[in-house]
Short mmCIF file of C-alpha atoms in Angstrom, two decimals:
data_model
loop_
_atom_site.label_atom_id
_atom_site.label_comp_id
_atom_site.label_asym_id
_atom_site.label_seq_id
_atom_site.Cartn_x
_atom_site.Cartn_y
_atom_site.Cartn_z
CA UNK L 296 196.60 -39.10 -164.78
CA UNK L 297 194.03 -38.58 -167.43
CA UNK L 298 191.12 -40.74 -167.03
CA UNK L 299 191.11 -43.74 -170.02
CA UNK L 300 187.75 -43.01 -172.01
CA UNK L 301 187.07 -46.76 -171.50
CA UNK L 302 186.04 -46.82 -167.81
CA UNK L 303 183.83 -44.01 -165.40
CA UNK L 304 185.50 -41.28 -163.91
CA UNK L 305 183.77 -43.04 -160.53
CA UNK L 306 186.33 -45.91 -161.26
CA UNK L 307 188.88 -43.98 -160.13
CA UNK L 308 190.06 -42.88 -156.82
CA UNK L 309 191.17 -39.02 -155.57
CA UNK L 310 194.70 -39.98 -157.02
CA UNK L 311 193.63 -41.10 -160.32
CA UNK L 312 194.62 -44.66 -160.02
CA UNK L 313 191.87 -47.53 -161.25
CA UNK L 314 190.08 -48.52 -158.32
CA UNK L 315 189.84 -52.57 -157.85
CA UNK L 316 186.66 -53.78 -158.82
CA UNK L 317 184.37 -55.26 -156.17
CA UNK L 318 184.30 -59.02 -157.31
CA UNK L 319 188.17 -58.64 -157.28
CA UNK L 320 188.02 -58.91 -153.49
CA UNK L 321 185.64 -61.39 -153.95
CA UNK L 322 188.20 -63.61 -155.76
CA UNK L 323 190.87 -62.62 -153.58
CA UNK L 324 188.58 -64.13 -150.26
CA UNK L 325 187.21 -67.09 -152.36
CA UNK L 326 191.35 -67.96 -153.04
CA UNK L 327 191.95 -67.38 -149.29
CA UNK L 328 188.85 -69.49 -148.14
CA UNK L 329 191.33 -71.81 -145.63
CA UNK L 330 193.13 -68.32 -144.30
CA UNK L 331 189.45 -67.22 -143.60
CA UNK L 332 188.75 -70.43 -142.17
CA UNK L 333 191.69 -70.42 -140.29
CA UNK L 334 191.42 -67.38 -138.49
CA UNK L 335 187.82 -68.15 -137.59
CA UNK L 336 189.04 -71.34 -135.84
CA UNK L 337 191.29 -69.49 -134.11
CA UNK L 338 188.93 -66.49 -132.97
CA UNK L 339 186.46 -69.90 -131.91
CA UNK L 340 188.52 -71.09 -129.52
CA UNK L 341 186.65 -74.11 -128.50
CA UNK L 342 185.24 -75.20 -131.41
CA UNK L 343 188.34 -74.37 -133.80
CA UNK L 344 189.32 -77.86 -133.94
CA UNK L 345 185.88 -79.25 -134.79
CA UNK L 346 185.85 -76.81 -137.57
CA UNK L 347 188.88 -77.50 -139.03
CA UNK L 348 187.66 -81.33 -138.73
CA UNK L 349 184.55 -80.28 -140.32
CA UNK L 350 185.49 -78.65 -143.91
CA UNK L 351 189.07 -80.39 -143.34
CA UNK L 352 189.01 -84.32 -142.40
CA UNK L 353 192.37 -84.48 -144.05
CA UNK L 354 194.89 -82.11 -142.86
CA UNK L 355 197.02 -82.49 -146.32
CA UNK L 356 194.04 -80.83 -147.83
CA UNK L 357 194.15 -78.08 -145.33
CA UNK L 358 197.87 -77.38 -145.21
CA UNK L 359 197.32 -77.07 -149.33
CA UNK L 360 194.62 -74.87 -148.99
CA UNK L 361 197.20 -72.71 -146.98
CA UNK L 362 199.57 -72.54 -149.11
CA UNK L 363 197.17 -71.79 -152.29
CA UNK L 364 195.39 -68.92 -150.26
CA UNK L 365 199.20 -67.48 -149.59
CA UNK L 366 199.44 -65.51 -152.88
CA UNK L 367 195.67 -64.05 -151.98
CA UNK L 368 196.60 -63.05 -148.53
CA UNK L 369 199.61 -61.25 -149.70
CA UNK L 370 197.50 -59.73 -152.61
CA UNK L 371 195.57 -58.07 -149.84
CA UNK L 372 198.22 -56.72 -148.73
CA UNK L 373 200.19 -55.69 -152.25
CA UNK L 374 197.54 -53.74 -153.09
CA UNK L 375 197.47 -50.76 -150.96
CA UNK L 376 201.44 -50.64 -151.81
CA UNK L 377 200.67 -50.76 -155.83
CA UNK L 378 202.34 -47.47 -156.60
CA UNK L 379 205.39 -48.36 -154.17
CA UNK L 380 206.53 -52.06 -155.89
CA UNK L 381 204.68 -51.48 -159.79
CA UNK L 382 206.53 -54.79 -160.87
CA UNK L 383 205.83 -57.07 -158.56
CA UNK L 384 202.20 -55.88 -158.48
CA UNK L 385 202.06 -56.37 -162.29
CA UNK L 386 204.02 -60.07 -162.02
CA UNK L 387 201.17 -60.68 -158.79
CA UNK L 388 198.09 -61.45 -161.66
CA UNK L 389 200.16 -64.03 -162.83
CA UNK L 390 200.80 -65.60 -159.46
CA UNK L 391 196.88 -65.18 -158.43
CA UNK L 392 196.01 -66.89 -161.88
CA UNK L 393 198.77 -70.01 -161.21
CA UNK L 394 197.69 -70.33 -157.73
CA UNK L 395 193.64 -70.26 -159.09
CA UNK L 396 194.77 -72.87 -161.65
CA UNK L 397 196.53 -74.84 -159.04
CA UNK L 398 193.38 -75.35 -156.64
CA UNK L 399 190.95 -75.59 -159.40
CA UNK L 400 192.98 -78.56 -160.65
CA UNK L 401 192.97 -80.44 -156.51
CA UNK L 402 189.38 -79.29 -156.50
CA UNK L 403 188.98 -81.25 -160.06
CA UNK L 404 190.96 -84.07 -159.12
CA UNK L 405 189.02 -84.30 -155.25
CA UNK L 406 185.97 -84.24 -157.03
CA UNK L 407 187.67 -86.91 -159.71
CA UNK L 408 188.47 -89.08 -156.28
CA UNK L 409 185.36 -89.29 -154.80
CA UNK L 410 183.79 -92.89 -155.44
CA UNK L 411 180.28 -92.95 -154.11
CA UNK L 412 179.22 -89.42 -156.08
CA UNK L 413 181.00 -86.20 -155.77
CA UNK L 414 180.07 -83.90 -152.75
CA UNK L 415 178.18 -80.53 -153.21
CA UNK L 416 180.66 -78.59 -151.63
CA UNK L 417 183.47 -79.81 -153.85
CA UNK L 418 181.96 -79.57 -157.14
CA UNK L 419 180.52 -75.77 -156.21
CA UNK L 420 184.09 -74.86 -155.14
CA UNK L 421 185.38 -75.87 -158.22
CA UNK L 422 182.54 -74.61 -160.29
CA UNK L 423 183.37 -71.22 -158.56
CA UNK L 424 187.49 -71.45 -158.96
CA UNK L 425 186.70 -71.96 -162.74
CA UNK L 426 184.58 -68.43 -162.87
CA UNK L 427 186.91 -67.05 -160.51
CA UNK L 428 190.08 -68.04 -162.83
CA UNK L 429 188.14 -66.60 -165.86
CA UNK L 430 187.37 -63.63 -163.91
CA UNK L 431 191.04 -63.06 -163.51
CA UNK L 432 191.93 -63.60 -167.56
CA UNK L 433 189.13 -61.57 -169.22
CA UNK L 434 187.89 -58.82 -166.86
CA UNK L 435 189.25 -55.36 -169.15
CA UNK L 436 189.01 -53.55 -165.54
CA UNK L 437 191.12 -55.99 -163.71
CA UNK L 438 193.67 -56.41 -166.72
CA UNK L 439 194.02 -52.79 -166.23
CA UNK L 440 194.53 -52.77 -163.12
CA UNK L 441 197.35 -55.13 -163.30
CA UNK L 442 199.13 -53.40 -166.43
CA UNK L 443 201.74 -50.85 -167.18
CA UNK L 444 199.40 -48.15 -168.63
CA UNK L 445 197.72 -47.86 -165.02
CA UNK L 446 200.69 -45.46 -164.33
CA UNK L 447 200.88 -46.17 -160.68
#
């Protein structure tokens, strides 16, 4: 594949496919915060619970977080098969920006809920799903990376 004129030849790897940018994977583990958070209570074995207490006093918030982090987790996993499924890769921006508009709008509304002055953590996490969602629409490298011209 001939290298675009629009990004470095070091943004590509040995096969000529567009490399992922680096704050891409940031986005990815910021959308997969309660998988991270998850597995760390699990590798903690006796102070998992206390954890999961900790950042999750209401487990309806937690099990939400799970399912929001699912399309992020499987991203990770979708994108060293990019070449192999080129459609569903392509459809998967869509379903990372949905699921990013989905938990900035329970981060919004927690924050909305909260009576005696929102907490830090709350309005920071949504303050970061908003860049991270804007990340996703406007970045030219990741837009390429998701489109048809990246001839996977």
């Amino acid at each position: 594949m001939k290298p675009s004129p629009v990004f470095s030849p070091d943004d590509y790897d040995s096969h000529g496919v567009l490399r992922l940018p680096l704050w891409f994977w940031g986005v990815l583990i910021l959308q997969a915060r309660t998988w991270l958070l998850f597995v760390m209570a699990g590798a903690s074995r006796q102070q998992g619970e206390s954890m999961l207490a900790l950042f999750y006093p209401d487990t309806q918030r937690f099990w939400y977080g799970i399912a929001l982090g699912l399309p992020a987790a499987l991203a990770f996993l979708l994108s060293g098969r990019r070449a192999q499924w080129p459609r569903l890769w392509r459809a998967w921006r869509w379903v990372l920006l949905f699921s990013l508009l989905a938990a900035l709008g329970g981060s919004l509304a927690g924050v909305w809920r909260q009576e005696d002055g929102a907490p830090l953590l709350d309005g920071v996490l949504a303050l970061l799903d908003a860049l991270a969602l804007g990340y996703l629409l406007f970045n030219r490298r990741v837009r390429a990376c998701f489109s048809d011209s990246a001839q996977l």
